XYZ file of C-alpha atoms in Angstrom:
752
model
C 51.226 136.149 106.974
C 52.373 136.512 103.971
C 50.928 139.591 101.725
C 48.553 139.111 98.775
C 51.768 140.392 96.638
C 54.004 137.318 98.453
C 51.743 135.222 98.088
C 51.054 135.534 94.624
C 54.503 135.627 93.749
C 54.947 132.527 95.812
C 52.336 130.694 93.945
C 53.710 132.004 90.390
C 57.278 130.238 91.822
C 55.648 127.090 93.072
C 56.349 127.978 97.213
C 53.472 126.955 99.389
C 52.349 129.681 101.404
C 50.337 127.027 104.108
C 50.006 123.584 104.433
C 47.597 121.202 106.234
C 48.414 118.907 108.711
C 44.790 117.534 108.889
C 41.956 117.893 106.477
C 40.504 120.322 109.094
C 43.484 122.222 109.749
C 45.111 124.775 107.508
C 48.527 126.632 108.847
C 50.151 129.614 107.786
C 53.860 129.457 106.744
C 56.112 131.994 107.968
C 56.956 134.852 105.780
C 60.754 134.243 106.792
C 60.644 130.669 105.032
C 58.465 131.672 102.392
C 61.219 134.678 100.984
C 64.093 132.191 101.693
C 62.676 129.596 99.875
C 62.001 132.099 96.896
C 65.581 133.186 97.461
C 66.585 129.520 96.873
C 64.673 129.928 93.642
C 66.762 133.012 93.049
C 63.932 135.555 93.405
C 64.449 138.457 95.545
C 61.543 138.778 98.163
C 63.250 140.626 100.804
C 61.362 143.674 101.105
C 58.172 144.908 99.942
C 59.551 147.242 96.592
C 61.332 143.527 95.730
C 58.744 141.430 95.931
C 56.739 143.782 93.916
C 59.435 144.002 91.456
C 59.651 140.042 91.179
C 55.863 139.642 90.377
C 55.761 142.747 88.012
C 58.901 140.291 85.928
C 57.548 137.174 86.499
C 53.689 137.680 85.355
C 55.550 139.615 82.148
C 57.595 136.344 81.512
C 54.803 134.002 81.865
C 52.527 136.249 79.406
C 55.144 136.588 76.551
C 56.604 133.305 76.404
C 55.210 130.718 73.826
C 56.657 127.401 76.085
C 57.775 126.583 79.376
C 61.118 125.249 79.212
C 59.986 121.397 79.695
C 56.683 120.277 77.685
C 55.229 116.753 78.800
C 53.445 114.548 76.161
C 51.877 110.936 76.605
C 51.406 108.601 74.541
C 51.314 109.348 70.811
C 48.433 112.175 70.595
C 49.801 115.943 70.990
C 50.886 117.252 74.118
C 48.315 119.536 75.228
C 50.891 122.445 75.717
C 51.412 122.637 72.200
C 47.654 121.987 71.271
C 47.198 125.563 73.115
C 49.207 127.104 70.964
C 47.822 129.981 68.612
C 46.447 129.194 65.173
C 48.962 129.199 62.817
C 51.670 128.786 65.099
C 54.851 126.250 62.744
C 56.591 123.538 65.061
C 59.836 121.993 64.099
C 60.646 118.910 66.312
C 64.468 117.332 66.922
C 63.850 113.771 68.375
C 66.212 111.800 70.136
C 66.082 109.539 67.483
C 67.707 112.690 64.951
C 64.635 112.629 63.020
C 62.864 116.318 61.946
C 59.546 116.708 62.008
C 57.004 119.479 60.868
C 54.312 117.966 63.296
C 54.108 116.720 67.440
C 52.337 114.130 66.432
C 52.753 110.111 66.571
C 56.222 111.276 68.268
C 58.314 108.235 69.682
C 58.873 107.744 73.371
C 61.839 110.014 74.105
C 63.396 113.411 74.835
C 63.093 115.739 72.259
C 63.678 119.470 71.291
C 60.508 121.440 70.080
C 60.647 124.979 68.281
C 57.578 126.990 67.801
C 57.243 129.763 66.311
C 53.865 131.940 65.966
C 51.663 134.153 63.838
C 52.766 137.608 65.608
C 56.372 136.416 65.446
C 57.234 135.177 68.997
C 59.417 131.729 69.497
C 59.997 129.443 71.666
C 62.016 126.370 72.181
C 61.990 123.656 75.120
C 62.498 119.978 75.733
C 59.586 117.755 74.642
C 59.606 114.596 76.970
C 56.971 111.781 74.837
C 56.337 109.233 77.747
C 54.117 105.893 77.361
C 50.974 106.278 78.745
C 52.139 104.031 82.146
C 53.752 101.219 82.856
C 52.587 97.551 82.822
C 51.872 95.878 85.863
C 54.410 93.014 86.571
C 54.127 89.706 84.730
C 52.515 87.900 87.298
C 51.749 88.176 91.401
C 54.477 86.878 92.788
C 56.238 87.065 96.290
C 60.010 88.289 97.176
C 61.978 88.814 100.479
C 63.259 92.221 101.662
C 66.707 92.670 103.503
C 69.123 95.070 104.444
C 72.015 93.654 102.157
C 74.734 94.720 105.167
C 72.924 92.782 107.647
C 73.146 89.381 105.348
C 76.088 87.803 105.881
C 77.547 84.627 104.684
C 81.464 82.853 105.865
C 82.296 84.261 102.408
C 82.185 87.874 102.803
C 83.950 90.374 104.741
C 82.296 91.142 107.899
C 78.725 92.765 105.912
C 76.395 91.713 103.120
C 78.009 91.822 100.142
C 76.964 91.651 96.140
C 77.958 87.888 96.168
C 75.947 87.087 99.175
C 72.689 89.179 97.182
C 73.326 86.565 94.523
C 73.190 83.632 96.257
C 70.183 84.840 98.275
C 68.452 85.321 95.027
C 69.757 82.220 93.278
C 68.565 80.300 95.961
C 65.397 81.587 96.821
C 64.337 82.090 92.899
C 65.219 78.613 92.294
C 64.132 76.495 95.951
C 61.435 78.736 96.700
C 59.720 80.742 93.187
C 60.565 83.517 94.803
C 59.861 86.589 92.539
C 62.053 89.752 93.991
C 64.409 90.469 96.272
C 63.944 94.285 97.846
C 67.353 95.736 99.308
C 68.322 99.225 100.646
C 69.656 101.667 98.793
C 73.701 100.582 97.617
C 74.303 104.369 97.116
C 77.811 105.643 97.198
C 78.248 106.740 101.007
C 80.012 109.945 102.196
C 83.461 108.320 103.548
C 84.603 108.192 106.877
C 85.838 107.568 109.924
C 82.848 107.624 110.845
C 80.974 106.780 107.897
C 77.134 107.927 108.315
C 75.925 104.437 108.323
C 72.058 105.606 107.060
C 71.738 104.221 103.266
C 69.287 107.507 103.200
C 71.886 110.176 103.120
C 74.429 109.220 99.886
C 77.550 110.836 98.843
C 75.837 109.846 95.472
C 72.569 108.476 94.311
C 74.062 108.063 90.974
C 76.739 105.540 91.696
C 76.956 102.298 93.638
C 79.236 101.814 96.605
C 81.974 100.062 96.049
C 81.672 98.623 99.525
C 79.707 96.223 98.385
C 82.151 94.160 96.318
C 82.912 90.798 96.895
C 86.422 91.006 96.630
C 87.261 87.432 95.551
C 85.125 87.978 92.240
C 86.800 91.038 90.827
C 88.831 88.944 87.861
C 91.654 90.549 88.382
C 92.281 88.948 91.911
C 93.107 85.551 90.763
C 96.089 86.696 88.952
C 96.999 89.101 92.168
C 99.962 86.348 92.983
C 101.243 86.061 88.905
C 104.075 88.223 87.892
C 103.646 91.080 85.436
C 106.986 90.693 83.895
C 109.536 88.065 82.947
C 113.349 86.974 84.337
C 114.026 86.945 87.453
C 112.484 89.630 88.896
C 108.802 88.385 88.062
C 108.664 86.277 91.067
C 109.714 88.938 93.357
C 106.697 91.145 91.935
C 104.219 87.801 92.608
C 105.270 87.618 96.157
C 105.003 91.342 96.843
C 101.409 91.265 95.407
C 100.349 88.064 97.829
C 101.954 89.895 100.556
C 99.718 92.827 100.174
C 96.468 90.933 99.994
C 97.618 88.954 103.294
C 96.560 92.289 105.611
C 93.129 92.625 103.889
C 92.528 88.953 103.370
C 92.686 88.525 107.712
C 90.986 91.367 108.786
C 88.059 90.090 106.801
C 88.067 86.909 108.339
C 88.620 88.665 111.959
C 85.410 90.995 110.993
C 83.287 88.522 109.643
C 83.717 85.778 112.851
C 83.548 89.106 115.373
C 79.507 89.735 113.654
C 78.828 86.263 113.119
C 80.339 84.165 116.049
C 81.023 87.001 118.536
C 77.906 89.371 118.547
C 80.118 92.898 117.417
C 78.142 95.017 115.034
C 78.952 95.694 111.404
C 81.948 97.677 110.917
C 81.312 99.533 107.603
C 84.362 101.540 107.670
C 86.762 98.851 108.967
C 85.281 96.478 105.885
C 85.967 99.400 103.747
C 89.652 99.787 105.375
C 90.496 95.640 104.332
C 88.818 96.278 100.725
C 90.432 99.469 99.680
C 93.746 97.696 101.010
C 92.859 94.531 98.799
C 91.307 96.819 95.710
C 94.485 98.873 95.531
C 96.793 95.710 95.318
C 94.341 94.414 92.726
C 94.898 97.706 90.586
C 98.203 98.044 91.374
C 99.799 94.764 90.576
C 97.226 93.321 87.871
C 96.655 95.131 84.694
C 93.818 94.687 83.082
C 93.273 92.609 79.902
C 92.417 93.969 76.558
C 89.123 92.985 76.625
C 88.831 94.065 80.202
C 90.248 96.885 78.705
C 87.864 97.810 76.204
C 84.676 97.515 78.301
C 86.201 99.464 81.275
C 87.072 102.658 78.444
C 83.471 102.042 77.102
C 82.114 102.384 81.030
C 84.225 105.491 81.073
C 83.017 106.927 78.084
C 79.484 105.925 78.605
C 79.529 107.886 82.078
C 81.139 110.471 80.904
C 81.139 113.902 83.075
C 79.316 112.602 85.883
C 81.570 109.691 86.831
C 84.431 111.729 86.175
C 82.985 114.506 88.730
C 82.561 111.179 91.305
C 85.763 109.827 90.672
C 87.542 113.617 90.978
C 85.386 114.393 94.099
C 86.424 110.829 95.548
C 90.058 111.569 95.202
C 89.820 115.300 96.677
C 88.027 114.001 99.343
C 91.274 111.562 100.223
C 93.270 114.607 100.477
C 91.164 117.496 101.864
C 87.642 115.278 103.836
C 84.825 114.718 102.789
C 83.058 118.090 103.759
C 83.485 120.042 100.050
C 82.514 123.380 101.777
C 85.701 123.446 103.469
C 88.288 122.625 100.756
C 90.273 125.335 99.032
C 88.068 128.151 97.063
C 89.384 126.962 93.558
C 88.309 122.844 94.373
C 84.670 123.689 95.938
C 84.056 124.676 92.266
C 83.810 121.067 89.951
C 84.106 123.242 86.730
C 87.520 125.414 87.895
C 91.015 125.508 86.701
C 91.959 124.478 89.865
C 89.884 121.157 90.192
C 90.991 120.746 86.407
C 94.618 120.864 87.538
C 93.772 119.025 90.889
C 91.968 116.303 88.407
C 95.449 116.309 86.438
C 97.460 116.092 89.155
C 95.181 112.826 91.393
C 94.758 111.358 88.030
C 95.991 107.982 89.672
C 93.911 107.991 92.435
C 90.801 109.634 89.635
C 91.342 106.389 87.611
C 90.958 104.068 90.987
C 87.824 105.665 91.964
C 86.502 105.464 88.185
C 87.736 101.874 88.176
C 85.850 101.092 91.406
C 82.508 102.437 89.827
C 82.987 100.213 86.659
C 83.656 96.817 88.991
C 80.728 97.477 91.465
C 78.587 97.866 87.761
C 79.631 95.103 86.906
C 78.835 93.284 90.027
C 74.799 94.662 90.394
C 74.882 93.678 86.768
C 75.447 90.286 87.333
C 73.500 89.541 90.431
C 70.438 90.698 88.121
C 71.008 88.811 85.509
C 71.621 85.441 88.369
C 68.289 86.476 89.980
C 66.692 86.221 86.286
C 67.610 82.914 85.405
C 67.099 81.610 88.685
C 63.496 82.913 87.810
C 62.618 85.397 89.312
C 60.162 87.611 86.914
C 61.175 90.748 88.728
C 64.877 90.261 90.414
C 66.492 92.764 92.563
C 64.476 95.233 93.488
C 67.214 98.458 94.285
C 65.828 101.943 96.675
C 66.542 105.432 95.429
C 66.755 107.359 98.724
C 65.241 110.955 98.638
C 68.434 112.861 98.471
C 72.025 113.423 99.076
C 74.288 114.464 101.523
C 75.057 117.998 101.908
C 79.038 117.259 101.393
C 78.801 114.407 98.495
C 79.614 114.031 95.588
C 76.293 114.472 94.250
C 76.208 117.783 96.173
C 79.323 118.731 94.706
C 78.854 118.213 91.255
C 75.625 119.394 91.431
C 75.275 122.955 92.327
C 73.630 124.315 89.427
C 70.171 122.199 90.170
C 70.398 122.033 93.546
C 68.751 125.027 96.139
C 71.383 126.498 98.274
C 70.844 127.354 101.833
C 67.604 124.553 101.997
C 67.343 120.775 103.347
C 64.221 118.621 102.677
C 62.399 117.758 105.842
C 58.888 116.723 106.890
C 55.997 119.404 108.576
C 54.871 119.243 112.098
C 52.011 116.895 112.464
C 50.174 114.989 115.447
C 52.514 112.344 115.670
C 56.203 115.160 115.413
C 55.526 118.278 116.586
C 58.635 119.487 115.793
C 58.634 118.100 112.255
C 61.640 117.046 110.708
C 64.843 118.013 109.153
C 66.196 115.492 107.117
C 69.738 117.586 106.092
C 69.066 116.883 102.188
C 69.285 119.968 100.144
C 66.766 119.466 97.611
C 66.609 119.919 93.877
C 65.514 123.298 92.199
C 62.129 122.335 90.118
C 63.225 125.655 88.081
C 66.668 124.581 87.003
C 65.682 120.859 86.358
C 63.115 122.284 83.611
C 65.505 124.252 82.265
C 67.726 121.324 81.181
C 64.964 119.022 80.347
C 65.414 117.339 83.869
C 68.635 115.810 82.577
C 70.036 114.822 86.770
C 66.832 113.020 87.533
C 67.029 111.396 83.911
C 70.857 110.083 84.309
C 69.678 109.114 87.673
C 67.150 107.231 86.585
C 69.331 105.194 83.729
C 72.132 104.385 85.720
C 69.761 102.687 88.563
C 67.922 100.961 85.772
C 70.706 99.420 84.065
C 70.606 96.548 87.201
C 67.701 97.041 88.663
C 64.222 94.696 87.859
C 62.218 97.247 90.073
C 63.125 100.270 91.925
C 61.481 101.390 95.237
C 61.141 105.084 95.443
C 61.748 106.484 98.937
C 58.893 108.883 100.280
C 57.446 109.083 96.246
C 55.398 111.898 97.362
C 58.534 113.823 96.675
C 57.442 113.730 92.747
C 55.281 116.579 93.814
C 56.627 118.377 96.647
C 58.986 118.832 98.828
C 59.261 120.224 102.649
C 61.956 123.073 102.482
C 63.449 124.133 105.306
C 65.893 126.931 105.609
C 69.360 126.254 107.215
C 69.785 127.504 110.447
C 65.543 127.277 110.859
C 63.693 124.484 112.952
C 61.781 122.086 110.991
C 58.414 124.067 111.940
C 60.038 127.270 109.540
C 59.735 125.487 106.812
C 57.547 125.103 103.645
C 56.461 123.008 100.903
C 57.921 123.384 96.892
C 55.939 121.841 94.166
C 58.043 120.433 91.658
C 56.242 119.979 87.987
C 55.128 115.991 88.953
C 53.601 115.284 85.554
C 57.446 115.726 83.935
C 58.472 113.987 87.258
C 56.327 111.466 86.114
C 57.284 111.029 82.416
C 60.975 110.866 82.948
C 60.415 108.402 85.345
C 57.841 106.012 83.123
C 59.492 106.875 80.399
C 63.169 105.334 81.718
C 61.374 102.428 83.222
C 59.516 101.353 80.700
C 63.171 101.468 78.069
C 64.292 99.136 81.171
C 61.228 97.045 81.450
C 61.307 97.362 85.183
C 58.319 97.850 87.267
C 58.126 101.121 90.325
C 57.557 101.125 93.577
C 56.563 104.557 95.704
C 56.777 104.291 99.199
C 53.601 106.212 100.007
C 53.417 105.584 103.550
C 51.637 108.328 105.686
C 49.493 110.911 105.341
C 49.369 111.660 101.693
C 48.147 114.802 99.969
C 44.410 114.507 97.847
C 45.278 113.202 94.381
C 48.827 111.935 94.800
C 48.242 108.396 95.240
C 45.508 108.435 91.724
C 48.010 110.053 89.444
C 50.734 107.281 90.561
C 48.039 104.544 89.836
C 47.090 105.634 86.363
C 50.699 105.611 85.287
C 51.237 102.091 86.625
C 53.328 103.622 89.814
C 52.487 100.702 92.380
C 52.361 101.751 96.038
C 53.061 100.789 99.150
C 51.182 99.067 102.063
C 51.841 97.763 105.474
C 49.711 95.473 107.638
C 49.413 97.619 110.834
C 48.773 100.540 109.095
C 45.454 99.406 106.735
C 42.529 100.517 108.786
C 39.611 102.683 108.256
C 40.896 105.594 109.329
C 38.295 108.146 108.285
C 35.737 104.883 109.952
C 36.038 103.171 112.639
C 39.521 102.443 112.518
C 39.261 99.212 112.942
C 41.725 96.924 110.382
C 40.545 97.167 106.420
C 38.938 93.502 105.314
C 41.818 92.094 103.137
C 39.491 92.347 100.124
C 39.104 96.344 100.381
C 43.065 96.643 99.768
C 44.262 98.220 96.544
C 45.975 95.773 93.931
C 48.215 97.877 92.794
C 51.077 97.598 95.597
C 53.657 95.671 97.664
C 52.164 94.626 100.162
C 54.168 93.614 103.888
C 53.726 93.407 106.931
C 56.671 95.324 108.216
C 59.801 97.309 107.363
C 63.329 98.490 108.145
C 61.922 101.162 109.892
C 59.449 99.376 112.212
C 59.914 96.774 114.945
C 60.037 93.095 113.349
C 56.909 91.527 113.411
C 57.746 88.878 116.721
C 58.408 91.868 118.189
C 55.299 93.868 117.949
C 53.517 90.855 118.537
C 54.798 90.413 121.577
C 54.807 94.216 122.663
C 59.210 93.907 123.438
C 59.106 97.115 120.665
C 58.229 98.988 123.295
C 60.357 98.152 126.378
C 63.389 98.723 123.523
C 61.662 102.363 123.164
C 60.992 102.996 126.969
C 64.695 101.974 127.556
C 65.903 104.824 125.114
C 63.824 106.929 126.355
C 61.967 107.819 123.227
C 57.966 107.210 124.457
C 55.876 110.284 125.155
C 53.395 108.601 127.316
C 53.668 106.048 130.486
C 54.793 102.687 129.823
C 51.469 101.250 131.113
C 49.724 103.005 128.856
C 51.969 102.300 125.955
C 52.001 98.237 126.446
C 47.918 98.591 126.661
C 47.944 99.825 123.551
C 49.917 97.838 122.302
C 48.522 94.874 123.735
C 45.026 95.883 122.462
C 46.369 96.547 118.754
C 47.975 93.041 118.812
C 44.837 91.169 120.143
C 42.920 92.812 117.744
C 45.000 91.481 114.609
C 44.776 87.529 116.584
C 41.104 88.270 116.755
C 40.716 89.236 112.834
C 43.236 86.410 112.043
C 41.385 83.982 113.901
C 37.934 84.817 112.774
C 39.012 84.428 108.965
C 40.499 80.600 109.814
C 44.248 82.411 109.296
C 45.877 81.289 112.655
C 46.730 77.684 112.426
C 47.733 75.494 115.093
C 48.210 77.317 118.738
C 45.298 78.498 120.534
C 42.162 77.836 117.734
C 41.301 74.397 116.354
C 43.823 72.520 119.068
C 46.611 71.211 116.631
C 49.708 72.398 115.775
C 51.250 73.591 112.556
C 54.248 71.773 111.921
C 57.586 72.976 109.642
C 58.711 70.967 106.506
C 61.634 68.789 109.006
C 58.502 67.916 111.291
C 59.392 69.455 113.764
C 56.391 71.850 115.758
C 56.023 75.327 115.015
C 55.760 78.074 117.897
C 52.879 79.765 118.859
C 55.041 82.448 117.808
C 55.959 81.010 114.079
C 52.149 80.349 113.795
C 51.064 84.064 114.493
C 53.847 85.509 111.946
C 52.044 82.615 109.365
C 48.918 84.140 109.784
C 49.740 88.005 108.923
C 51.538 86.441 106.300
C 48.184 84.394 105.007
C 46.093 87.468 105.400
C 48.497 89.394 102.894
C 47.873 86.445 100.866
C 44.050 87.122 101.210
C 44.774 90.471 99.729
C 44.961 91.160 95.962
C 48.249 92.817 96.538
C 50.234 91.835 92.763
C 53.564 92.119 95.162
C 53.292 90.383 98.920
C 56.879 90.958 100.608
C 58.320 88.724 103.358
C 60.854 90.932 105.957
C 64.088 88.363 105.912
C 64.992 88.811 109.543
C 60.437 87.608 110.114
C 61.530 84.490 109.406
C 64.140 83.998 112.446
C 62.594 85.402 114.797
C 64.534 88.172 114.713
C 63.054 91.035 117.539
C 66.139 94.040 116.520
C 64.573 97.154 113.707
C 67.258 97.635 111.567
C 66.581 100.922 112.359
C 64.911 103.065 114.959
C 63.385 106.750 114.330
C 64.218 108.774 117.233
C 67.838 107.176 117.803
C 71.207 108.469 116.111
C 73.722 107.242 118.602
C 71.531 105.098 121.127
C 70.428 102.576 119.307
C 73.219 100.845 116.521
C 71.063 101.074 113.469
C 72.206 100.063 109.986
C 74.779 98.149 111.712
C 73.041 94.512 113.176
C 72.843 91.471 111.254
C 70.240 89.225 110.513
C 69.748 87.389 114.154
C 67.531 84.731 115.338
C 65.082 85.295 118.824
C 68.081 85.302 121.091
C 69.789 87.627 119.174
C 72.509 85.298 117.869
C 73.455 86.309 114.223
C 72.405 84.257 111.820
C 74.415 83.342 108.277
C 73.704 83.097 104.563
C 73.962 79.303 105.036
C 71.989 79.209 108.042
C 69.374 81.430 107.210
C 68.742 78.420 103.736
C 69.056 75.862 106.217
C 66.184 77.022 108.444
C 63.339 75.132 109.140
C 61.821 78.191 110.451
C 61.968 80.058 107.568
C 61.291 77.562 104.918
C 58.156 77.154 106.514
C 57.442 80.576 106.765
C 58.217 80.802 102.984
C 56.059 77.773 102.317
C 53.556 79.698 103.440
C 53.439 82.387 100.741
C 54.764 80.751 97.444
C 51.605 78.640 98.018
C 49.306 81.132 97.532
C 51.046 82.918 94.866
C 51.232 82.643 90.972
C 54.435 81.046 90.723
C 55.785 77.856 89.528
C 54.165 75.010 92.123
C 51.188 77.581 93.127
C 47.823 77.999 93.582
C 45.258 81.059 94.551
C 46.749 83.497 93.147
C 44.534 86.674 92.984
C 46.519 88.782 89.830
C 44.850 92.161 88.968
C 41.844 91.526 91.239
C 40.564 95.546 91.464
C 40.896 96.641 95.324
C 39.771 99.599 97.121
C 40.797 102.046 100.487
C 43.950 100.521 102.254
C 45.321 103.546 101.572
C 47.919 104.303 104.012
C 46.589 105.898 106.821
C 48.188 108.964 108.887
C 49.329 106.075 111.098
C 52.627 107.305 113.158
C 53.424 104.505 114.880
C 57.340 104.176 116.155
C 57.715 107.232 114.880
C 58.106 105.879 111.193
C 55.360 107.637 109.525
C 53.460 110.708 109.323
C 52.674 113.762 107.336
C 53.647 113.363 103.792
C 56.619 111.327 104.112
C 57.281 112.026 107.966
C 58.224 108.036 107.821
C 62.091 109.428 106.665
C 64.210 109.317 110.024
C 68.075 109.109 109.179
C 68.561 112.927 109.387
C 71.054 114.542 111.843
C 70.085 113.875 115.410
C 67.754 111.090 114.298
C 68.368 108.257 112.242
């Protein structure tokens, strides 16, 4: 047990000395966890004497300071921290817009600087974040599609889904089916392989997207690759060389596409990237940018500044020394060292190449969002923000000063995972974030909102606190470290409002009291998954649809859970049994799964939502007149249930539309299951291309059910902004996907 002095010191730095895995149980954090978390924050607590000295210094600093490093204000009122200053204190506010004001009243939204001078002579300076009181609701109730982009292959892609495929899906779904959005997995830049970690939730950089998602043929210079660069007799030779450099990548692209769609192969991200990289190198080497394109590229470089230079430098150095920057020559481990500056000059061509790829990917992402909006989608593309970054990636290298060395983010032990979880992601230091006015977080959000109509934040509870696990210790030896949630939320609301974007927080599992209420107050939506919406504090039965909350994205399943067909048939239990993941006898697990399904089917029948098989004797039909199966009728029924709720956003897992059985990610596995490498498939496991998806009567029938019950053109029965109660997620831990305060993350080493 931490001593009284250590507990007081820890509290002053936001480090918890205990946690509650359930409302009736409190567990003390170990002294080791607390002292190592403090050490990562630059506080020596290794001995009783050091604790007393650090405690005295912290209390003195807090008593003497006039302002904290960052102050938050909402709307046009005076921020509370400034209103609490001693009477007669003089203020000087330098606004983001370039004004100088003597008062903090009626400030415009932005990140300003404030200087305070008290009557006793003390002075203080702080960052002043002023945000709108909250985000507005989405423009209307709508439904959308949820899909992992890599799994969405067309007959034109290069072995995995790409941004042109995403644009085609959004264009079709928006124009033909009235969909309001498409939600995808994080497209953050990955740490290169081979093998590349396929999990989109352990990226190299969250700031920059991965060029593996590029459609090569949509790069404007690609069309000119076969043309000569010069004049005269030698020009044709150069053109022939350009064509020759493309032959291999194009042939390889066709092979990879055919292997996945026609031969049952897994998606091979490394092979796809090798082909695309070779083609992009040919394009960059052989075709110069035209004057307008060059000007646009230079504008992008200037706008992204040091962050892009760092990312591109890391990519270039990784090609020479490997991606694990901790093993690089000592001078190169520091992004600001003279050795790194020298290496950047020596690798200037490669730094420019990777900068160019970031620009090309940004332009295609922007084009996709424009396509979605032009197709009539009020939101367009919903992007996903991972909770952290890979410890060896470019963000971890470039942002060492704001990350907690020797720490990893995870989840504490709970009823569903007695060992806890370690996701292998270094956390931000809350003190360093406050000191710089949350600049890294602001820059990250600004980058994502460039092309996002909405943003899903994975493990949104991390804006409030994160479970820090000291390196070398098990997750059970961690502790919570608290962040300034008001400042984090102010930055989020500020940047989202500037972009006119919606924010969706992934708040599944057990969440500490007050978090959901605070998020709701600021207009941040939650996430509600049908199977977990039960009365956990009462009889445990499914919540009536009218008691669900309205401010959420409601879905039947997610990428971490079994597809709906698999859950309804109980096949997911057999899959987990075959991989040795069950903790109870197979018969017990089967019986529980069957009882759960039967309870839901009974409720659907009583509500009159299960049309066709097994109810009134009729058989539902698809749009083309063919009969729907019993399985399809049940999948449609659970989506009708979602439509009975007041949820303003309804999400349809795209693979559910064709009867896919395989989860994209199976928590608890690493190489035992092909996580993040499966194409969308039908009920028999046959891959389904984007073209076949658009022509699928089964998918069309499901989407027609959803379309005609939402406030989209041609629809009816929207419930708009009806207020709901309850339905806050519950502490369900089924399939290892949920758990205490975000134990749904399962893509760390040894898991996925």
